PDB file of C-alpha atoms in Angstrom:
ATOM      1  CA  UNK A   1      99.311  28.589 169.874  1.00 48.00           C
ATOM      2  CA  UNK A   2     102.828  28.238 171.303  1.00 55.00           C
ATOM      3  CA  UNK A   3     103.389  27.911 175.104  1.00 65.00           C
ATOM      4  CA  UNK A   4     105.112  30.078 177.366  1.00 78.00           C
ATOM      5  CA  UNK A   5     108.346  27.464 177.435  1.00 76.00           C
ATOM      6  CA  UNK A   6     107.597  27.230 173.376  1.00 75.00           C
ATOM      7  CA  UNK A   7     108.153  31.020 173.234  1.00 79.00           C
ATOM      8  CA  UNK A   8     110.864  31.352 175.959  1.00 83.00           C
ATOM      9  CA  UNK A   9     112.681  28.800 173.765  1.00 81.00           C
ATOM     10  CA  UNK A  10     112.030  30.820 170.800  1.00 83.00           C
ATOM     11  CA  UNK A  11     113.487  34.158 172.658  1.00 86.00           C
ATOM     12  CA  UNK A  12     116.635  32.159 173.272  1.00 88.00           C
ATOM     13  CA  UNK A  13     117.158  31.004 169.847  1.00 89.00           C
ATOM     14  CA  UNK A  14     116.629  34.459 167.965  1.00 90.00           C
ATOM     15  CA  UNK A  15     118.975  35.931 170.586  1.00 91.00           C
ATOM     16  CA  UNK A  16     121.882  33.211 170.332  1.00 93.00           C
ATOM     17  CA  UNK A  17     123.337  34.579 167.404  1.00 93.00           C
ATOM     18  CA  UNK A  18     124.255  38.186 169.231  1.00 91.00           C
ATOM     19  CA  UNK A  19     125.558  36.002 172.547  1.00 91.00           C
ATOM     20  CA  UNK A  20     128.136  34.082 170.021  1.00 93.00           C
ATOM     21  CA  UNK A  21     129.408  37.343 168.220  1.00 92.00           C
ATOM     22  CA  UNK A  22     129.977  39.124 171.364  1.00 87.00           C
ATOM     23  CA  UNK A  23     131.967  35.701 172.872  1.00 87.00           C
ATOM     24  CA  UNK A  24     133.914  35.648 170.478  1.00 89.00           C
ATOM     25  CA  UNK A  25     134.653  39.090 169.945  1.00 85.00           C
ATOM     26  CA  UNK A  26     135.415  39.490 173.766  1.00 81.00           C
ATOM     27  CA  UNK A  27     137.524  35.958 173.792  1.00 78.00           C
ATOM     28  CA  UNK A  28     140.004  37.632 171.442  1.00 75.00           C
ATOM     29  CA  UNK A  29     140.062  41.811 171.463  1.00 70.00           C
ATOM     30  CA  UNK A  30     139.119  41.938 175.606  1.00 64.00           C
ATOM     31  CA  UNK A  31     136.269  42.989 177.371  1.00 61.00           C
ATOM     32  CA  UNK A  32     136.194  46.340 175.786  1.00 57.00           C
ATOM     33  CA  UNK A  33     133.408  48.150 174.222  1.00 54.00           C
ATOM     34  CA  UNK A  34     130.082  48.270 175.508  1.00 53.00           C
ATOM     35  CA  UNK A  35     128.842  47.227 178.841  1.00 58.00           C
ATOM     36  CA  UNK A  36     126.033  46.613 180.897  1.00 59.00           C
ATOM     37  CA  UNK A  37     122.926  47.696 179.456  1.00 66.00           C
ATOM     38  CA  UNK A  38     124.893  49.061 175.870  1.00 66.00           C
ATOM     39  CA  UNK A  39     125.804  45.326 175.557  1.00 73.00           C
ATOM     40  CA  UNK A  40     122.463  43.888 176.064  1.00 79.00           C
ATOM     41  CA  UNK A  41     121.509  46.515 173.657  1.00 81.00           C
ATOM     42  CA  UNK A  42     124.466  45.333 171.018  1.00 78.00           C
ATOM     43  CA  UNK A  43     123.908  41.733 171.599  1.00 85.00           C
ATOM     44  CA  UNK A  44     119.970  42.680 170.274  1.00 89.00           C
ATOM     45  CA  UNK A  45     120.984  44.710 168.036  1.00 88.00           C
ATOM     46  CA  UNK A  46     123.310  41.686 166.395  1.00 91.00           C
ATOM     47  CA  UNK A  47     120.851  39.509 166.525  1.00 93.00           C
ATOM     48  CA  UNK A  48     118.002  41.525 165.043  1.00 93.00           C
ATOM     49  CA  UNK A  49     120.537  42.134 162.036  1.00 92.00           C
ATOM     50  CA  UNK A  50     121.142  38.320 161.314  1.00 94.00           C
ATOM     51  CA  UNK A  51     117.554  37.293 161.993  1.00 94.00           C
ATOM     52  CA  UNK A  52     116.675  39.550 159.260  1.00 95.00           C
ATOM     53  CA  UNK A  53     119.484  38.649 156.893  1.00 94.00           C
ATOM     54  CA  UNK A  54     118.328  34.955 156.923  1.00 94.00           C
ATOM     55  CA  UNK A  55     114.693  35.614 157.532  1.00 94.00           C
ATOM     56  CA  UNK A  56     113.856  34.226 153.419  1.00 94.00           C
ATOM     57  CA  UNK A  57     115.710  30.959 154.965  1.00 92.00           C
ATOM     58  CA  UNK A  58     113.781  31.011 158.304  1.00 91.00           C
ATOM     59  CA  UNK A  59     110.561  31.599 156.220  1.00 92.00           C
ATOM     60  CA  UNK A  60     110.886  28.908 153.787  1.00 91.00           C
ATOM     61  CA  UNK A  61     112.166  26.328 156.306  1.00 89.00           C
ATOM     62  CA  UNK A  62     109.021  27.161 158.546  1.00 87.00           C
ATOM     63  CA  UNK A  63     106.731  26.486 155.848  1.00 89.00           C
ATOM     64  CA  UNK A  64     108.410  23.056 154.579  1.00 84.00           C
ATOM     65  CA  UNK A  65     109.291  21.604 157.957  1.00 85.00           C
ATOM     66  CA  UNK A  66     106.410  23.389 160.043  1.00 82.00           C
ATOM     67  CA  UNK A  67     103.215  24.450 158.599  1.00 83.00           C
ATOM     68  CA  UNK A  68     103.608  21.088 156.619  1.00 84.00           C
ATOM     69  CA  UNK A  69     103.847  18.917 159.725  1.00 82.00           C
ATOM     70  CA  UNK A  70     107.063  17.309 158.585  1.00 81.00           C
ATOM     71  CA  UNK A  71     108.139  17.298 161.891  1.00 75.00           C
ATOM     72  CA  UNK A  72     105.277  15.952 163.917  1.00 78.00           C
ATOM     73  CA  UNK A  73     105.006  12.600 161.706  1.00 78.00           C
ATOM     74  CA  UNK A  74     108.868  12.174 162.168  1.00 77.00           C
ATOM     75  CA  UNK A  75     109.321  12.082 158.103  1.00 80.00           C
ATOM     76  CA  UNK A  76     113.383  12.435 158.129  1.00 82.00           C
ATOM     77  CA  UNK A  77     114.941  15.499 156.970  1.00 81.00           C
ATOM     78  CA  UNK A  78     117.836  16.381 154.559  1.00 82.00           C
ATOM     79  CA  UNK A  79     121.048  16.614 155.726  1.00 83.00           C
ATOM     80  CA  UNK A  80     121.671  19.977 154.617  1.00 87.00           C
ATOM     81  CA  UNK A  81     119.446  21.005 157.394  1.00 88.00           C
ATOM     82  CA  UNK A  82     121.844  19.853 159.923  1.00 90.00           C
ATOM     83  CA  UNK A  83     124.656  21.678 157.948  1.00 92.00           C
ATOM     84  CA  UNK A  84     122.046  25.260 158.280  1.00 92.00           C
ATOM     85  CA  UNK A  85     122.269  24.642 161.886  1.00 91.00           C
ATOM     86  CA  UNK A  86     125.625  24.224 162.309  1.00 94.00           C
ATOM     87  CA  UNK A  87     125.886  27.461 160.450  1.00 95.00           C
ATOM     88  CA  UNK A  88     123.919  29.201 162.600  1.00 95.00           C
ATOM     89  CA  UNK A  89     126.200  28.772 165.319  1.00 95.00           C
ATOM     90  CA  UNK A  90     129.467  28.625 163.344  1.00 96.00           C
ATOM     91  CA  UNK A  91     128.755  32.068 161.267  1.00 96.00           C
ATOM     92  CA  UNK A  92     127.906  34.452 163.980  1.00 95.00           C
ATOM     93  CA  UNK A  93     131.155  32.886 166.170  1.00 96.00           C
ATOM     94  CA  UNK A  94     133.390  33.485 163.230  1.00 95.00           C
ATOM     95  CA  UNK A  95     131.964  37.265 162.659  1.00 93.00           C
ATOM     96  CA  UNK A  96     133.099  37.673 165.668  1.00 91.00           C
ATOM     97  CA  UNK A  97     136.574  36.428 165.885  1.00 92.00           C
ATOM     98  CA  UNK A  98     136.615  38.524 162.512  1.00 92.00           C
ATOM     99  CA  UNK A  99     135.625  41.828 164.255  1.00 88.00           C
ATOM    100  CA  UNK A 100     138.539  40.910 166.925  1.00 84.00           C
ATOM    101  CA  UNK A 101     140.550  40.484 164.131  1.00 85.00           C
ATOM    102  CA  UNK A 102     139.752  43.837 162.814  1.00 84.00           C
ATOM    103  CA  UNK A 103     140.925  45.425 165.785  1.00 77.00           C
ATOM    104  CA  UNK A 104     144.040  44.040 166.379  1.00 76.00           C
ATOM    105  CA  UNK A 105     145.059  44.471 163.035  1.00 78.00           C
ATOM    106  CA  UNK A 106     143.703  48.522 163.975  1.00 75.00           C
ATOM    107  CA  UNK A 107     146.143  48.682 166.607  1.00 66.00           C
ATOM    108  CA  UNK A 108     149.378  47.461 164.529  1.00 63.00           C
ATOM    109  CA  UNK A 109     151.323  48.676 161.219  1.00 62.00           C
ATOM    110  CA  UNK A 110     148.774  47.896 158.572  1.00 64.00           C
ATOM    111  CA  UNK A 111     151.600  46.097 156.162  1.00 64.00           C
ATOM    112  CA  UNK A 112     149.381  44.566 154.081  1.00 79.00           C
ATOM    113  CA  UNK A 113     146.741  45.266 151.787  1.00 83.00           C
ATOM    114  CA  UNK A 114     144.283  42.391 153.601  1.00 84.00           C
ATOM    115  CA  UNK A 115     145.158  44.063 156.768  1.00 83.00           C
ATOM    116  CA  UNK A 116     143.931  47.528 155.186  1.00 83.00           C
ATOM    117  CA  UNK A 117     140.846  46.090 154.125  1.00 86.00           C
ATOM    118  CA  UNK A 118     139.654  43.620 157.121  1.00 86.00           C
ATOM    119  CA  UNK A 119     140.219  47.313 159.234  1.00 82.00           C
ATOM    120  CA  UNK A 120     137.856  49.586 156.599  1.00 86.00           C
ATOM    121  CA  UNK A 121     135.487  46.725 156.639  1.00 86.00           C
ATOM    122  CA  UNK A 122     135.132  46.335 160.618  1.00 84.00           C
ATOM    123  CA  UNK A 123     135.414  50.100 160.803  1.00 80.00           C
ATOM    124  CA  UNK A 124     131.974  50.179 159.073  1.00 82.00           C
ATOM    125  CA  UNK A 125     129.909  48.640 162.269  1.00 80.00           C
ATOM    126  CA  UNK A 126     132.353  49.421 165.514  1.00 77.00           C
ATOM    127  CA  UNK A 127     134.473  52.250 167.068  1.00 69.00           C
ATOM    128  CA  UNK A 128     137.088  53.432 165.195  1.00 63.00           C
ATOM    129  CA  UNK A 129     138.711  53.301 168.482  1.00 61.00           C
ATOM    130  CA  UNK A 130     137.632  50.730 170.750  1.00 61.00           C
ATOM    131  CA  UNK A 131     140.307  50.470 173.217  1.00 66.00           C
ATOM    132  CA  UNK A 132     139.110  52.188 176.274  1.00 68.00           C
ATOM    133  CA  UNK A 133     142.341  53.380 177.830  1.00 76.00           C
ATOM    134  CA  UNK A 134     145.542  54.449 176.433  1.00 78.00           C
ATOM    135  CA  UNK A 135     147.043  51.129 178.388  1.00 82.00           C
ATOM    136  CA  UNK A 136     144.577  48.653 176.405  1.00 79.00           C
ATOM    137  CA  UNK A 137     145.383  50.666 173.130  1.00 78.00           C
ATOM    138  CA  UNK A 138     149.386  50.286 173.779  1.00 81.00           C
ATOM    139  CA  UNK A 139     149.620  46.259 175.298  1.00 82.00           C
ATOM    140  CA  UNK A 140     146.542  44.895 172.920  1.00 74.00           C
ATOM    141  CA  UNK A 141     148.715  44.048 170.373  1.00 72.00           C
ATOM    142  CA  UNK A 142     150.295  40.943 171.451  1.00 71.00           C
ATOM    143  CA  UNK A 143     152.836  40.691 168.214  1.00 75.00           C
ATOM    144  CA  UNK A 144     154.500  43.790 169.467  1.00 82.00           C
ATOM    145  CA  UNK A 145     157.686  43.463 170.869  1.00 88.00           C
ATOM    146  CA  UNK A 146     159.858  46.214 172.366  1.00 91.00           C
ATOM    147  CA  UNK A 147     161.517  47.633 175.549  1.00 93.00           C
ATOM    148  CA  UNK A 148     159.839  49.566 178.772  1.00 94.00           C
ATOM    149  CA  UNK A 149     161.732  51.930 181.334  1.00 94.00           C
ATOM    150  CA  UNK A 150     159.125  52.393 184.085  1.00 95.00           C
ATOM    151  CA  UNK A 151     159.486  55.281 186.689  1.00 95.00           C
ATOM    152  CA  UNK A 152     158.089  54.936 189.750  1.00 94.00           C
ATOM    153  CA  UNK A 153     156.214  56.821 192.631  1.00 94.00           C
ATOM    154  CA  UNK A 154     159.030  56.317 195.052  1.00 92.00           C
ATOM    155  CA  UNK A 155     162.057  58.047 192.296  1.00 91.00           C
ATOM    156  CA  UNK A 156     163.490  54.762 191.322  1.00 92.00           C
ATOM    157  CA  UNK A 157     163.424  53.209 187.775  1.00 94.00           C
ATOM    158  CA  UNK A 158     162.775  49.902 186.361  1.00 94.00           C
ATOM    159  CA  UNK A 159     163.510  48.013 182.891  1.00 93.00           C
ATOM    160  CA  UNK A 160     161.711  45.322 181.423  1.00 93.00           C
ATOM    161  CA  UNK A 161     161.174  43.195 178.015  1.00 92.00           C
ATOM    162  CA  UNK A 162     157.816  43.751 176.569  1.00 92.00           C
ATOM    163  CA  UNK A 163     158.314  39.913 174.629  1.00 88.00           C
ATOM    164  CA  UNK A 164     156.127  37.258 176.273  1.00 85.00           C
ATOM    165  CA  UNK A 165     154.790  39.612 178.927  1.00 90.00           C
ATOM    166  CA  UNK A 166     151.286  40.873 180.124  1.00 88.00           C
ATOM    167  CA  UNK A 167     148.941  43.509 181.002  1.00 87.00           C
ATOM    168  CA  UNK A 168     145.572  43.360 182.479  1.00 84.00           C
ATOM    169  CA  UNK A 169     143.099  44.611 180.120  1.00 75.00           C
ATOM    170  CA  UNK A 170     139.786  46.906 180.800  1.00 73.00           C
ATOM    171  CA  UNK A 171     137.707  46.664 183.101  1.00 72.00           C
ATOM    172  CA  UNK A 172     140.220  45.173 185.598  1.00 76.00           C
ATOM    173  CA  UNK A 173     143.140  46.571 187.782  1.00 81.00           C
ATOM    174  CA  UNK A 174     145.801  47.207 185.564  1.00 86.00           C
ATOM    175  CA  UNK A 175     149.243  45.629 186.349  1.00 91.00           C
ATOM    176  CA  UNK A 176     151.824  44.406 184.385  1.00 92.00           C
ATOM    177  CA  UNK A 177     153.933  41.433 184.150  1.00 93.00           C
ATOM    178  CA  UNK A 178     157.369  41.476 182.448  1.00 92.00           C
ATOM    179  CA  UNK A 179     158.625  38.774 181.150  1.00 91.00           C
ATOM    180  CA  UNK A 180     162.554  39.538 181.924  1.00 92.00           C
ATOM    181  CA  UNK A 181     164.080  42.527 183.477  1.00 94.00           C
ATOM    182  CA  UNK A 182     167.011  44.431 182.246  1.00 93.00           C
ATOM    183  CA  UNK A 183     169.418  46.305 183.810  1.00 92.00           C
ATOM    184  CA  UNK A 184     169.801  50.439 183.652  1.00 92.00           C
ATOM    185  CA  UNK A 185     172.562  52.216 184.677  1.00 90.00           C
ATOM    186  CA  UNK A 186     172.387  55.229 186.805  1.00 88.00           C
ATOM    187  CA  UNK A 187     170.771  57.778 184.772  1.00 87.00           C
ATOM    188  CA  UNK A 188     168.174  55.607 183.902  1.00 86.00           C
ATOM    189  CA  UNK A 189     169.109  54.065 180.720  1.00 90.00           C
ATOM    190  CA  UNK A 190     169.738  50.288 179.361  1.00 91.00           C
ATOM    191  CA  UNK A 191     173.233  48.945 180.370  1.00 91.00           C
ATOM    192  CA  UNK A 192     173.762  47.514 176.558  1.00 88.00           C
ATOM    193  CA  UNK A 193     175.317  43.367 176.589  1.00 85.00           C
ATOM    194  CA  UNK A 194     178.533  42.769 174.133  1.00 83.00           C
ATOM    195  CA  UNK A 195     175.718  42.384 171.318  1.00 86.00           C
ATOM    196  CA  UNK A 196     174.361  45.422 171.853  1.00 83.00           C
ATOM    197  CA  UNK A 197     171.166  44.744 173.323  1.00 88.00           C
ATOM    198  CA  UNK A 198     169.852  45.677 177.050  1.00 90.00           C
ATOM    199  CA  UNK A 199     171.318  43.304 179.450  1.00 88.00           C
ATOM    200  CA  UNK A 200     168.582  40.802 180.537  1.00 89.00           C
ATOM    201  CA  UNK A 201     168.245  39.897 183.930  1.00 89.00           C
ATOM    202  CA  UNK A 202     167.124  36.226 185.195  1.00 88.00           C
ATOM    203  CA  UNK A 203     164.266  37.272 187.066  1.00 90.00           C
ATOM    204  CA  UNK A 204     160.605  38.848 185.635  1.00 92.00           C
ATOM    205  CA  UNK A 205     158.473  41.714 187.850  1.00 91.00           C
ATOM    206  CA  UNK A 206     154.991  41.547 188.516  1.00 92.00           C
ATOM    207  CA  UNK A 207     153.794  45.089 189.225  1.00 92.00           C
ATOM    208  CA  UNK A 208     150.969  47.275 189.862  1.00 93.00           C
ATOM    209  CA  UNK A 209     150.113  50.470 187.999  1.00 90.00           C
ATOM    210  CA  UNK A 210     149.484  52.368 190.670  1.00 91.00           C
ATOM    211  CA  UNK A 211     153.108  52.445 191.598  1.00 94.00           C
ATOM    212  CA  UNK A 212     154.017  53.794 188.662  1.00 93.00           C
ATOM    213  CA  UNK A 213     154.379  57.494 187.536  1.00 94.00           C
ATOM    214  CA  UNK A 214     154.905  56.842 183.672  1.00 93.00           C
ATOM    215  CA  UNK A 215     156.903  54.766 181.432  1.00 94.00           C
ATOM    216  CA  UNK A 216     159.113  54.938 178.274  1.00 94.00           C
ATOM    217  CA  UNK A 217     158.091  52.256 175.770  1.00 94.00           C
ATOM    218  CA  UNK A 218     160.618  51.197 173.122  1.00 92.00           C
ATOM    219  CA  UNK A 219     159.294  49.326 169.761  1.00 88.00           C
ATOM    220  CA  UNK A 220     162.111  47.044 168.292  1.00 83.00           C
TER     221      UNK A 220
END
């Protein structure tokens, strides 16, 4: 009969699987998505799926390490049991970073066919929309590139170079930090270099959303 610290141990285990899809998920696509209680509820739900996908495996380890009492006379064990655990923490990590994957590739161009296909596939077990706010769905892409015209509150206007720049993501404040400024001239619009392009400025901006009334984004 298995203690209480025998079973609590257990718990943990089972449940690991769901923890490591859900940090990896969140380390690359943001802290989107379910929260609070809904997470605890996906991070069960994950690992209820996976325990049952490799519950032949679980069984038939059980009964040649366990039931046997390999383990208890310390008879060594074959190396590809070492490689199964690894794999249990390596697989459900890597879902994960797939499922990020997913939705950045969601929130871009879809060029390619591989692109096409990791999006159907992770469309089958998320949102199709996970970004929470129109902000997250616009900055999450971090290969986009392009140019932003910001209007304040206060009447005034303000360029910027969305290349190398950042937004706070959900659930935090949001500001934003451009990278470079550019100049506008007096109607608002970019004062253009000899090459065409917005004229850059030396200095970034750091600002908060909440001084802003809207702003013009520009893809290049």
């Amino acid at each position: 009969m298995p203690s209480t610290f025998q079973a609590l141990a257990v718990a943990l285990l089972a449940l690991l699987p769901g923890a490591l899809y859900e940090l990896a998920r969140e380390q690359r696509s943001g802290r989107w998505g379910l929260r609070g209680a809904d997470q605890v509820f996906g991070l069960l739900a994950f690992s209820v799926v996976f325990q049952v996908a490799i519950a032949p495996l679980t069984y038939w380890l059980y009964a040649r390490y366990v039931v046997t009492g390999h383990f208890r006379v310390g008879r060594p064990v074959s190396g590809w049991l070492w490689a199964l655990l690894c794999a249990y923490l390596v697989v459900p990590f890597v879902f994960g970073r797939f499922t990020a994957l997913g939705h950045r590739y969601r929130s871009g161009q879809l060029a390619s066919t591989w692109e096409r296909a990791v999006v159907r596939l992770v469309n089958l077990y998320t949102d199709a929309a996970p970004a929470p706010r129109a902000w997250d769905y616009l900055f999450s892409d971090r290969s986009r590139k392009g140019w932003i015209i910001l209007h304040l509150k206060d009447g005034s206007r303000v360029g910027g170079a969305w290349n190398g720049s950042y937004a706070a993501g959900y659930p935090d404040d949001q500001d934003l930090y451009l990278s470079r400024q550019v100049a506008l001239t007096a109607d608002g619009r970019f004062r253009l270099g000899d090459d065409g392009q917005p004229h850059r400025r030396e200095s970034g901006l750091l600002i908060r959303w909440n001084e802003v009334q809207y702003l013009d984004f520009y893809d290049t």
